[in-house]
Short mmCIF file of C-alpha atoms and ligand atoms in Angstrom, two decimals:
data_model
loop_
_atom_site.label_atom_id
_atom_site.label_comp_id
_atom_site.label_asym_id
_atom_site.label_seq_id
_atom_site.Cartn_x
_atom_site.Cartn_y
_atom_site.Cartn_z
CA UNK G 179 -8.12 -7.72 38.50
CA UNK G 180 -8.84 -6.53 41.41
CA UNK G 181 -7.56 -2.59 42.26
CA UNK G 182 -8.86 -2.55 46.18
CA UNK G 183 -5.65 -1.28 48.36
CA UNK G 184 -5.61 -3.48 51.34
CA UNK G 185 -6.49 -1.75 54.43
CA UNK G 186 -3.91 -1.48 56.77
CA UNK G 187 -4.75 -1.41 60.62
CA UNK G 188 -2.39 -0.91 63.16
CA UNK G 189 -2.98 -2.67 66.82
CA UNK G 190 -1.42 -0.59 69.20
CA UNK G 191 0.21 -2.95 71.80
CA UNK G 192 0.70 -0.36 73.88
CA UNK G 193 -1.63 2.81 75.77
CA UNK G 194 0.53 5.24 77.27
CA UNK G 195 -0.62 5.72 80.70
CA UNK G 196 -3.23 8.85 81.35
CA UNK G 197 -2.68 11.03 83.55
CA UNK G 198 -6.01 11.03 86.71
CA UNK G 199 -6.80 13.79 89.09
CA UNK G 200 -8.37 12.37 91.06
CA UNK G 201 -10.52 14.89 93.16
CA UNK G 202 -11.79 14.48 97.12
CA UNK G 203 -14.20 13.23 98.74
CA UNK G 204 -15.75 14.09 101.51
CA UNK G 205 -18.51 12.09 103.11
CA UNK G 206 -18.84 8.61 105.51
CA UNK G 207 -16.63 6.68 103.62
CA UNK G 208 -13.85 8.93 102.85
CA UNK G 209 -13.71 9.49 107.02
CA UNK G 210 -13.17 5.67 107.30
CA UNK G 211 -10.58 5.08 105.03
CA UNK G 212 -8.50 8.14 106.79
CA UNK G 213 -9.53 6.78 110.39
CA UNK G 214 -7.45 3.23 108.43
CA UNK G 215 -4.88 5.38 107.43
CA UNK G 216 -4.36 6.78 110.96
CA UNK G 217 -4.75 3.26 112.51
CA UNK G 218 -2.29 1.38 109.47
CA UNK G 219 0.47 3.82 109.93
CA UNK G 220 0.33 4.74 113.89
CA UNK G 221 0.60 0.76 113.99
CA UNK G 222 3.44 0.54 111.61
CA UNK G 223 5.28 4.09 111.84
CA UNK G 224 5.13 3.12 116.21
CA UNK G 225 5.42 -0.06 116.85
CA UNK G 226 9.29 0.34 116.39
CA UNK G 227 9.57 3.00 119.52
CA UNK G 228 7.61 0.84 121.83
CA UNK G 229 9.52 -0.85 124.57
CA UNK G 230 8.96 -4.12 126.14
CA UNK G 231 10.51 -5.79 128.81
CA UNK G 232 13.82 -2.67 128.25
CA UNK G 233 14.15 -4.31 124.42
CA UNK G 234 12.48 -2.97 121.46
CA UNK G 235 8.73 -5.09 121.38
CA UNK G 236 9.29 -5.98 117.99
CA UNK G 237 11.85 -6.42 116.45
CA UNK G 238 13.14 -9.42 114.06
CA UNK G 239 17.02 -9.76 114.92
CA UNK G 240 17.68 -11.81 111.26
CA UNK G 241 21.25 -12.42 112.47
CA UNK G 242 21.09 -13.47 116.20
CA UNK G 243 18.24 -15.31 114.12
CA UNK G 244 15.48 -14.32 116.83
CA UNK G 245 11.60 -12.47 116.11
CA UNK G 246 10.84 -10.31 119.36
CA UNK G 247 7.24 -10.11 119.49
CA UNK G 248 5.63 -8.45 122.62
CA UNK G 249 6.80 -11.46 125.28
CA UNK G 250 7.23 -13.75 122.62
CA UNK G 251 10.31 -14.86 121.49
CA UNK G 252 10.10 -16.57 118.41
CA UNK G 253 13.77 -18.92 116.74
CA UNK G 254 13.77 -20.86 113.37
CA UNK G 255 12.13 -23.63 115.51
CA UNK G 256 9.34 -21.91 115.20
CA UNK G 257 8.89 -21.21 111.82
CA UNK G 258 5.54 -23.12 112.14
CA UNK G 259 4.29 -20.46 113.58
CA UNK G 260 5.06 -17.41 110.82
CA UNK G 261 3.44 -19.77 108.26
CA UNK G 262 0.21 -20.31 110.90
CA UNK G 263 0.33 -16.42 110.78
CA UNK G 264 0.31 -15.96 107.05
CA UNK G 265 -1.90 -18.79 106.45
CA UNK G 266 -4.38 -17.15 109.14
CA UNK G 267 -4.11 -13.83 107.54
CA UNK G 268 -4.57 -15.35 104.04
CA UNK G 269 -7.44 -16.74 105.05
CA UNK G 270 -8.54 -13.45 106.65
CA UNK G 271 -8.90 -11.94 103.66
CA UNK G 272 -10.72 -14.75 101.38
CA UNK G 273 -12.65 -14.52 104.41
CA UNK G 274 -13.05 -10.46 103.93
CA UNK G 275 -13.40 -10.66 100.12
CA UNK G 276 -16.59 -13.19 100.35
CA UNK G 277 -18.01 -11.00 102.86
CA UNK G 278 -17.36 -7.53 101.58
CA UNK G 279 -15.54 -7.64 98.35
CA UNK G 280 -12.38 -5.65 97.68
CA UNK G 281 -12.98 -3.66 100.94
CA UNK G 282 -9.22 -4.03 101.73
CA UNK G 283 -8.12 -3.06 98.56
CA UNK G 284 -10.21 0.31 99.22
CA UNK G 285 -9.50 0.85 102.32
CA UNK G 286 -6.76 -0.63 104.04
CA UNK G 287 -3.86 -2.05 101.19
CA UNK G 288 -0.28 -0.18 101.83
CA UNK G 289 -0.64 0.78 97.98
CA UNK G 290 -4.00 2.40 98.71
CA UNK G 291 -3.11 3.91 102.58
CA UNK G 292 0.25 5.88 100.43
CA UNK G 293 -1.24 6.94 97.73
CA UNK G 294 -3.75 8.50 100.08
CA UNK G 295 -1.49 10.30 102.44
CA UNK G 296 0.62 10.83 98.94
CA UNK G 297 -2.59 12.35 97.65
CA UNK G 298 -3.24 14.40 100.62
CA UNK G 299 -0.31 16.68 100.74
CA UNK G 300 0.04 16.96 96.32
CA UNK G 301 -4.18 18.75 97.52
CA UNK G 302 -1.71 20.16 99.99
CA UNK G 303 1.50 21.67 97.33
CA UNK G 304 -0.74 22.66 93.98
CA UNK G 305 -4.14 22.62 94.73
CA UNK G 306 -7.63 21.04 94.08
CA UNK G 307 -8.40 18.61 91.36
CA UNK G 308 -8.71 21.05 88.56
CA UNK G 309 -5.33 23.79 90.10
CA UNK G 310 -3.55 20.41 89.75
CA UNK G 311 -4.79 19.88 85.73
CA UNK G 312 -3.88 23.60 85.08
CA UNK G 313 -0.76 23.49 86.25
CA UNK G 314 0.29 20.21 84.52
CA UNK G 315 -0.08 22.86 81.52
CA UNK G 316 0.88 25.40 82.28
CA UNK G 317 4.76 25.20 80.82
CA UNK G 318 7.52 25.32 82.92
CA UNK G 319 7.69 28.59 85.60
CA UNK G 320 9.58 29.40 88.63
CA UNK G 321 6.19 28.65 90.44
CA UNK G 322 5.78 25.43 89.12
CA UNK G 323 9.34 23.73 89.83
CA UNK G 324 9.17 25.44 93.23
CA UNK G 325 5.79 23.58 93.93
CA UNK G 326 7.01 20.08 92.06
CA UNK G 327 10.18 20.69 93.31
CA UNK G 328 7.87 21.41 97.13
CA UNK G 329 6.01 18.47 96.12
CA UNK G 330 8.56 15.92 95.83
CA UNK G 331 10.87 16.95 98.90
CA UNK G 332 7.77 15.92 100.91
CA UNK G 333 7.40 12.50 98.98
CA UNK G 334 10.89 11.92 99.25
CA UNK G 335 11.13 12.91 102.92
CA UNK G 336 7.62 10.64 103.78
CA UNK G 337 9.16 7.85 101.18
CA UNK G 338 12.29 8.18 103.63
CA UNK G 339 11.01 7.64 107.21
CA UNK G 340 8.73 4.82 105.43
CA UNK G 341 12.02 3.00 105.04
CA UNK G 342 13.54 4.02 107.68
CA UNK G 343 10.84 2.71 109.72
CA UNK G 344 10.76 -0.79 107.76
CA UNK G 345 14.28 -0.99 108.51
CA UNK G 346 13.65 -0.35 111.89
CA UNK G 347 11.36 -3.70 112.70
CA UNK G 348 14.85 -6.10 111.86
CA UNK G 349 17.11 -3.11 113.09
CA UNK G 350 17.20 -1.86 117.12
CA UNK G 351 15.49 1.46 115.42
CA UNK G 352 17.61 3.61 118.22
CA UNK G 353 20.55 2.48 116.69
CA UNK G 354 19.63 2.38 113.19
CA UNK G 355 18.62 6.32 113.45
CA UNK G 356 22.30 7.32 115.17
CA UNK G 357 23.98 5.26 112.39
CA UNK G 358 20.99 7.53 109.84
CA UNK G 359 21.48 11.29 111.09
CA UNK G 360 25.35 9.96 111.59
CA UNK G 361 25.66 9.10 107.62
CA UNK G 362 27.32 5.35 109.34
CA UNK G 363 24.76 2.92 107.58
CA UNK G 364 26.08 -0.31 106.28
CA UNK G 365 25.90 -1.50 103.47
CA UNK G 366 22.77 -3.26 103.81
CA UNK G 367 21.07 -0.98 105.61
CA UNK G 368 21.65 1.80 102.79
CA UNK G 369 19.56 -1.38 100.43
CA UNK G 370 16.57 -1.96 101.72
CA UNK G 371 15.33 2.18 103.70
CA UNK G 372 16.67 3.02 99.78
CA UNK G 373 14.43 0.53 98.40
CA UNK G 374 11.43 0.70 100.22
CA UNK G 375 11.88 4.48 100.52
CA UNK G 376 12.30 4.24 96.59
CA UNK G 377 9.72 0.77 96.21
CA UNK G 378 6.90 3.82 98.29
CA UNK G 379 7.50 6.79 96.56
CA UNK G 380 7.47 5.37 92.74
CA UNK G 381 3.72 3.62 94.39
CA UNK G 382 2.09 6.20 95.83
CA UNK G 383 3.51 8.91 93.50
CA UNK G 384 3.88 8.26 90.48
CA UNK G 385 2.43 4.33 89.46
CA UNK G 386 -0.83 4.87 91.75
CA UNK G 387 -3.51 3.15 90.28
CA UNK G 388 -1.06 0.58 87.52
CA UNK G 389 -0.17 -1.40 91.05
CA UNK G 390 -3.81 -1.83 91.03
CA UNK G 391 -4.11 -2.76 87.72
CA UNK G 392 -1.64 -4.23 86.32
CA UNK G 393 0.47 -5.39 88.94
CA UNK G 394 -1.05 -6.91 91.56
CA UNK G 395 -2.00 -10.42 92.02
CA UNK G 396 -4.45 -10.00 94.34
CA UNK G 397 -6.83 -8.27 92.50
CA UNK G 398 -6.64 -11.25 89.57
CA UNK G 399 -7.43 -13.79 92.07
CA UNK G 400 -9.64 -12.28 94.14
CA UNK G 401 -12.48 -12.86 92.03
CA UNK G 402 -12.65 -16.61 92.50
CA UNK G 403 -13.93 -15.51 96.26
CA UNK G 404 -16.43 -12.81 95.06
CA UNK G 405 -20.11 -14.91 94.71
CA UNK G 406 -23.14 -13.74 93.71
CA UNK G 407 -23.92 -12.58 97.10
CA UNK G 408 -19.99 -10.96 97.75
CA UNK G 409 -20.74 -6.76 98.26
CA UNK G 410 -19.35 -4.79 95.22
CA UNK G 411 -20.15 -0.98 94.94
CA UNK G 412 -23.21 -0.78 92.32
CA UNK G 413 -24.55 2.19 90.47
CA UNK G 414 -28.16 1.60 89.89
CA UNK G 415 -28.74 2.18 86.83
CA UNK G 416 -32.71 1.00 86.84
CA UNK G 417 -33.05 4.21 90.05
CA UNK G 418 -30.58 6.33 88.07
CA UNK G 419 -31.00 6.20 83.71
CA UNK G 420 -32.17 7.79 81.37
CA UNK G 421 -29.43 10.19 83.14
CA UNK G 422 -28.91 14.16 82.25
CA UNK G 423 -29.27 17.29 84.06
CA UNK G 424 -32.50 18.05 85.56
CA UNK G 425 -32.79 21.85 84.76
CA UNK G 426 -35.50 24.32 86.65
CA UNK G 427 -37.61 25.03 83.51
CA UNK G 428 -37.73 21.19 82.05
CA UNK G 429 -41.03 19.89 81.62
CA UNK G 430 -40.11 16.44 83.78
CA UNK G 431 -43.19 14.51 81.93
CA UNK G 432 -42.35 15.37 78.81
CA UNK G 433 -38.71 14.38 79.16
CA UNK G 434 -38.39 11.61 82.06
CA UNK G 435 -35.33 11.54 82.94
CA UNK G 436 -33.26 9.07 86.32
CA UNK G 437 -31.67 10.24 89.24
CA UNK G 438 -28.29 10.55 88.10
CA UNK G 439 -27.58 14.44 86.62
CA UNK G 440 -24.39 13.08 84.74
CA UNK G 441 -22.08 15.80 87.36
CA UNK G 442 -19.08 12.99 86.82
CA UNK G 443 -18.04 13.36 90.20
CA UNK G 444 -18.56 9.96 90.44
CA UNK G 445 -15.67 9.86 88.27
CA UNK G 446 -13.83 12.76 88.49
CA UNK G 447 -12.90 11.07 92.00
CA UNK G 448 -12.28 7.21 91.29
CA UNK G 449 -9.18 7.30 91.61
CA UNK G 450 -8.83 4.73 88.93
CA UNK G 451 -10.38 6.59 86.63
CA UNK G 452 -12.74 4.39 85.18
CA UNK G 453 -17.24 5.40 85.24
CA UNK G 454 -18.96 2.96 88.29
CA UNK G 455 -21.85 3.79 85.61
CA UNK G 456 -20.71 1.77 83.12
CA UNK G 457 -20.66 -1.45 85.55
CA UNK G 458 -18.15 -3.75 87.70
CA UNK G 459 -15.28 -3.74 86.91
CA UNK G 460 -11.32 -4.96 87.57
CA UNK G 461 -10.24 -1.70 87.75
CA UNK G 462 -12.49 -0.98 91.41
CA UNK G 463 -10.53 -1.28 94.08
CA UNK G 464 -14.26 -0.75 96.07
CA UNK G 465 -12.89 2.66 97.62
CA UNK G 466 -16.49 3.97 97.75
CA UNK G 467 -15.09 6.88 97.42
CA UNK G 468 -17.89 7.29 93.97
CA UNK G 469 -20.46 6.99 96.32
CA UNK G 470 -19.68 9.86 98.53
CA UNK G 471 -19.62 12.01 95.74
CA UNK G 472 -22.32 10.18 94.71
CA UNK G 473 -24.33 11.04 97.88
CA UNK G 474 -23.95 15.08 98.18
CA UNK G 475 -25.19 15.43 94.83
CA UNK G 476 -28.55 13.48 95.80
CA UNK G 477 -28.67 15.64 99.40
CA UNK G 478 -28.42 18.42 96.85
CA UNK G 479 -31.29 17.77 94.16
CA UNK G 480 -33.52 16.49 97.19
CA UNK G 481 -33.36 12.15 95.72
CA UNK G 482 -32.98 9.57 98.14
CA UNK G 483 -28.54 8.30 98.72
CA UNK G 484 -27.63 5.36 97.66
CA UNK G 485 -27.14 5.98 94.09
CA UNK G 486 -23.88 4.43 93.97
CA UNK G 487 -23.58 2.18 97.09
CA UNK G 488 -22.32 -1.17 98.40
CA UNK G 489 -24.89 -4.21 96.72
CA UNK G 490 -24.01 -7.46 95.31
CA UNK G 491 -25.13 -8.47 92.75
CA UNK G 492 -28.05 -10.68 93.93
CA UNK G 493 -29.46 -7.93 96.08
CA UNK G 494 -29.58 -5.89 92.04
CA UNK G 495 -31.21 -8.59 90.29
CA UNK G 496 -33.40 -9.31 92.64
CA UNK G 497 -34.28 -5.91 94.50
CA UNK G 498 -33.18 -6.81 97.61
CA UNK G 499 -33.00 -5.32 100.58
CA UNK G 500 -30.15 -4.16 103.31
CA UNK G 501 -31.26 -6.84 105.46
CA UNK G 502 -31.92 -8.86 102.71
CA UNK G 503 -28.33 -8.56 101.53
CA UNK G 504 -27.99 -9.12 105.72
CA UNK G 505 -28.98 -12.18 106.03
CA UNK G 506 -28.24 -14.08 103.28
CA UNK G 507 -23.95 -13.14 105.23
CA UNK G 508 -23.12 -16.58 106.26
CA UNK G 509 -23.68 -18.55 103.50
CA UNK G 510 -21.88 -22.50 102.83
CA UNK G 511 -18.78 -20.41 101.17
CA UNK G 512 -18.68 -17.58 104.33
CA UNK G 513 -18.71 -20.29 106.89
CA UNK G 514 -16.79 -22.32 106.10
CA UNK G 515 -13.88 -19.77 105.78
CA UNK G 516 -15.03 -18.62 108.86
CA UNK G 517 -14.56 -22.41 110.66
CA UNK G 518 -11.71 -22.91 109.02
CA UNK G 519 -10.12 -19.64 110.22
CA UNK G 520 -11.64 -20.21 114.35
CA UNK G 521 -9.92 -23.91 113.75
CA UNK G 522 -6.61 -22.32 112.98
CA UNK G 523 -6.21 -18.96 115.02
CA UNK G 524 -7.58 -21.52 117.71
CA UNK G 525 -4.80 -23.81 117.15
CA UNK G 526 -1.88 -20.57 116.97
CA UNK G 527 -2.83 -19.35 119.39
CA UNK G 528 -3.34 -22.74 121.96
CA UNK G 529 0.24 -23.77 120.86
CA UNK G 530 2.35 -19.99 120.82
CA UNK G 531 0.87 -19.56 124.52
CA UNK G 532 1.05 -23.22 126.29
CA UNK G 533 4.49 -24.01 124.19
CA UNK G 534 7.71 -24.44 126.62
CA UNK G 535 9.76 -21.68 126.75
CA UNK G 536 12.27 -24.28 126.32
CA UNK G 537 14.75 -26.47 123.04
CA UNK G 538 16.98 -29.19 123.20
CA UNK G 539 18.16 -30.14 120.10
CA UNK G 540 21.12 -33.69 121.29
CA UNK G 541 24.04 -34.03 118.56
CA UNK G 542 26.39 -37.36 119.12
CA UNK G 543 30.03 -36.47 118.62
CA UNK G 544 30.14 -39.00 115.41
CA UNK G 545 34.08 -38.41 115.88
CA UNK G 546 34.16 -40.28 118.66
CA UNK G 547 31.83 -43.42 118.63
CA UNK G 548 31.02 -45.77 122.10
CA UNK G 549 34.71 -46.25 123.61
CA UNK G 550 36.31 -48.06 127.17
CA UNK G 551 37.46 -46.18 129.36
CA UNK G 552 38.22 -46.88 133.48
CA UNK G 553 36.61 -49.68 134.78
CA UNK G 554 35.54 -50.93 131.19
CA UNK G 555 31.95 -48.64 131.25
CA UNK G 556 31.70 -47.37 127.19
CA UNK G 557 31.34 -43.14 127.15
CA UNK G 558 29.87 -41.75 124.41
CA UNK G 559 30.01 -37.73 124.06
CA UNK G 560 27.53 -35.62 122.77
CA UNK G 561 26.56 -32.21 122.20
CA UNK G 562 23.38 -30.20 123.90
CA UNK G 563 22.19 -27.94 122.11
CA UNK G 564 19.88 -25.71 124.20
CA UNK G 565 17.73 -22.67 124.15
CA UNK G 566 16.35 -20.74 126.26
CA UNK G 567 13.49 -18.98 124.79
CA UNK G 568 12.33 -17.81 128.03
CA UNK G 569 13.50 -13.78 128.36
CA UNK G 570 14.45 -14.71 132.42
CA UNK G 571 17.53 -16.60 133.34
CA UNK G 572 17.39 -20.13 134.64
CA UNK G 573 18.89 -23.26 135.18
CA UNK G 574 18.46 -26.37 134.57
CA UNK G 575 19.05 -30.28 135.53
CA UNK G 576 20.08 -32.20 133.16
CA UNK G 577 19.48 -36.30 133.00
CA UNK G 578 19.16 -39.41 130.78
CA UNK G 579 17.73 -42.38 130.91
CA UNK G 580 17.26 -45.93 128.39
CA UNK G 581 20.09 -48.09 129.62
CA UNK G 582 20.56 -49.34 133.24
CA UNK G 583 23.25 -47.38 135.23
CA UNK G 584 23.75 -44.55 132.14
CA UNK G 585 24.24 -41.38 133.47
CA UNK G 586 26.70 -38.23 133.51
CA UNK G 587 29.76 -37.81 134.01
CA UNK G 588 30.13 -33.97 133.41
CA UNK G 589 28.24 -31.20 135.46
CA UNK G 590 23.89 -32.40 135.50
CA UNK G 591 23.16 -28.85 135.65
CA UNK G 592 23.39 -25.54 133.53
CA UNK G 593 22.43 -22.13 134.41
CA UNK G 594 20.76 -20.08 130.82
CA UNK G 595 20.39 -16.38 130.55
CA UNK G 596 17.60 -15.07 128.58
CA UNK G 597 16.91 -15.52 125.10
CA UNK G 598 20.39 -17.35 125.37
CA UNK G 599 21.76 -20.11 123.31
CA UNK G 600 24.84 -22.78 124.18
CA UNK G 601 25.98 -25.83 122.97
CA UNK G 602 26.73 -28.03 126.12
CA UNK G 603 28.86 -31.03 125.87
CA UNK G 604 28.09 -33.79 127.72
CA UNK G 605 29.86 -37.19 128.57
CA UNK G 606 27.55 -40.16 129.17
CA UNK G 607 28.26 -43.98 130.28
CA UNK G 608 26.88 -46.92 131.80
CA UNK G 609 28.45 -50.12 133.13
CA UNK G 610 29.75 -52.94 132.01
CA UNK G 611 27.78 -55.61 130.20
CA UNK G 612 24.87 -52.90 130.40
CA UNK G 613 23.01 -52.40 126.73
CA UNK G 614 23.64 -54.50 123.59
CA UNK G 615 25.56 -54.29 120.82
CA UNK G 616 25.40 -51.38 118.32
CA UNK G 617 22.79 -48.98 119.04
CA UNK G 618 20.84 -48.36 121.83
CA UNK G 619 17.67 -45.67 122.15
CA UNK G 620 17.97 -43.18 125.36
CA UNK G 621 16.58 -40.02 126.25
CA UNK G 622 18.09 -36.53 127.48
CA UNK G 623 15.63 -34.68 129.64
CA UNK G 624 16.57 -31.03 130.36
CA UNK G 625 13.74 -30.07 133.98
CA UNK G 626 14.16 -26.27 134.32
CA UNK G 627 15.25 -26.30 138.28
CA UNK G 628 13.34 -22.85 139.37
CA UNK G 629 9.71 -23.65 137.80
CA UNK G 630 9.47 -28.22 137.54
CA UNK G 631 6.63 -27.17 134.57
CA UNK G 632 9.58 -26.02 132.34
CA UNK G 633 10.69 -29.73 130.61
CA UNK G 634 11.12 -31.01 127.40
CA UNK G 635 12.79 -35.05 126.70
CA UNK G 636 15.27 -35.60 122.97
CA UNK G 637 15.48 -38.49 121.77
CA UNK G 638 19.17 -40.07 120.89
CA UNK G 639 21.17 -42.90 120.58
CA UNK G 640 23.92 -44.47 122.69
CA UNK G 641 26.64 -47.21 120.30
CA UNK G 642 27.71 -50.58 122.22
CA UNK G 643 30.85 -51.19 120.37
CA UNK G 644 30.69 -54.78 119.27
CA UNK G 645 34.12 -55.42 120.77
CA UNK G 646 33.72 -54.34 124.83
CA UNK G 647 29.41 -55.90 124.04
CA UNK G 648 31.27 -59.02 123.54
CA UNK G 649 33.78 -59.10 126.62
CA UNK G 650 31.58 -58.07 129.12
CA UNK G 651 29.55 -61.18 128.14
CA UNK G 652 32.56 -63.07 128.55
CA UNK G 653 33.10 -62.83 131.48
CA UNK G 654 36.69 -65.32 131.56
CA UNK G 655 38.13 -62.81 130.01
CA UNK G 656 38.13 -60.08 132.98
CA UNK G 657 38.87 -62.68 135.17
CA UNK G 658 42.29 -63.66 133.46
CA UNK G 659 42.85 -59.97 133.79
S1 SF4 R 947 -21.92 11.18 91.44
FE1 SF4 R 947 -24.18 10.48 90.56
S2 SF4 R 947 -25.50 11.58 89.40
FE2 SF4 R 947 -23.08 12.74 89.11
S3 SF4 R 947 -22.94 11.59 87.43
FE3 SF4 R 947 -21.82 10.24 89.58
S4 SF4 R 947 -23.84 8.52 89.55
FE4 SF4 R 947 -24.47 10.30 88.23
S1 SF4 R 948 -16.08 2.71 91.43
FE1 SF4 R 948 -15.73 3.82 93.11
S2 SF4 R 948 -15.23 2.83 94.22
FE2 SF4 R 948 -14.76 1.81 92.81
S3 SF4 R 948 -12.42 2.86 92.26
FE3 SF4 R 948 -13.40 4.46 91.54
S4 SF4 R 948 -14.03 5.41 92.90
FE4 SF4 R 948 -13.05 3.87 93.85
#
């Protein structure tokens, strides 16, 4: 009989998050990241306050179903342009990722940008990395409570302003701010301000690297856009190993060491808490903070910069020079992305800038089929849905064609204010004996009187009742009458 006790091993399905205290990095890439923070936030916070043609320059007015983007007004019928814009953004991201890896994640993604802002606030209030670690280890005291309260209050204010700015893209921002101050916001405005504000507070203040590691779908599928020539952050193992502290009195011949002095600064600055010396990891967002940190160390020990650097897998395995890396940028995959992007962008701007700022929908009054009126004429009734998508008022002439003698009996001119949409009922008649029984194809044309280039045509159907057609084909009936 076997008396060996069974071994029990417990596999934990949940790993508690280890708090990361990133050290502030200084250098070329840190500066570039702050340039991205300023640029993106100037655009995001500033755009709702910009005026254009006497109105908010960028306003997605969902209630009125009109999107104002500077001089362009988009209607629900223009959804294709928004879809094209999304496709352009997606392709641009594919292209950037194929060339420069996770540079979007590291420098311009909102999660990175807001985390950078929130970490800056944290450093200003709680101090540098070691001070923050000490503070968190300390028991609660008045000083700790004051610092934590101040930090969360400033985070909350930034998050709230971010929520207000976001909703300011959908509700005129001046009115919105008055409502916020007067606490007279509607329920939806409250909901979206708090939702967006809390998402910012939670993601940038608390979740941070976990959003990139566990929640971001882009982080999951972007590896499919990488190839061996995409830029990645790499540690030059051949140069750095064996790592170890370089003591002043060490005998370099007896103890040959690589350039890495194992100071761990590259790990301390990493916002996702990884050690890039262990190789490329999916948690690496390509922020290059470790590059900056290591370059400072290399400067201090008089070693060449770039022990950690942007490079490619090909460059590492084949020892390519920076010039050779640049020469491999325009490879087939990249050229394909550029080609598709140029095509879509050209088509997008070509159609957007040459589109007629006028739309016409013709709806035939189905309740009233064609009917015979005085002099045996046949009349059909329509509703013309006219949209002046320009911001200036226009006067239009309506004409109809397709059947001999066809004409409007209602006024054939209509004026619309800028961005006005109006339903205009019209009655159309044809003389007796014209057209055939049943549906006849006709066409409405709408032409701006002050600019004859603005015109649209829309097909419709004119219905001639069978009886009326027969009567007109039988001349004896009219003679008897
Ligand atoms: S910062 Fe550079 S020298 Fe310091 S541990 Fe990292 S790789 Fe080594
Ligand atoms: S390993 Fe370097 S580049 Fe990657 S996330 Fe960490 S600091 Fe940024």
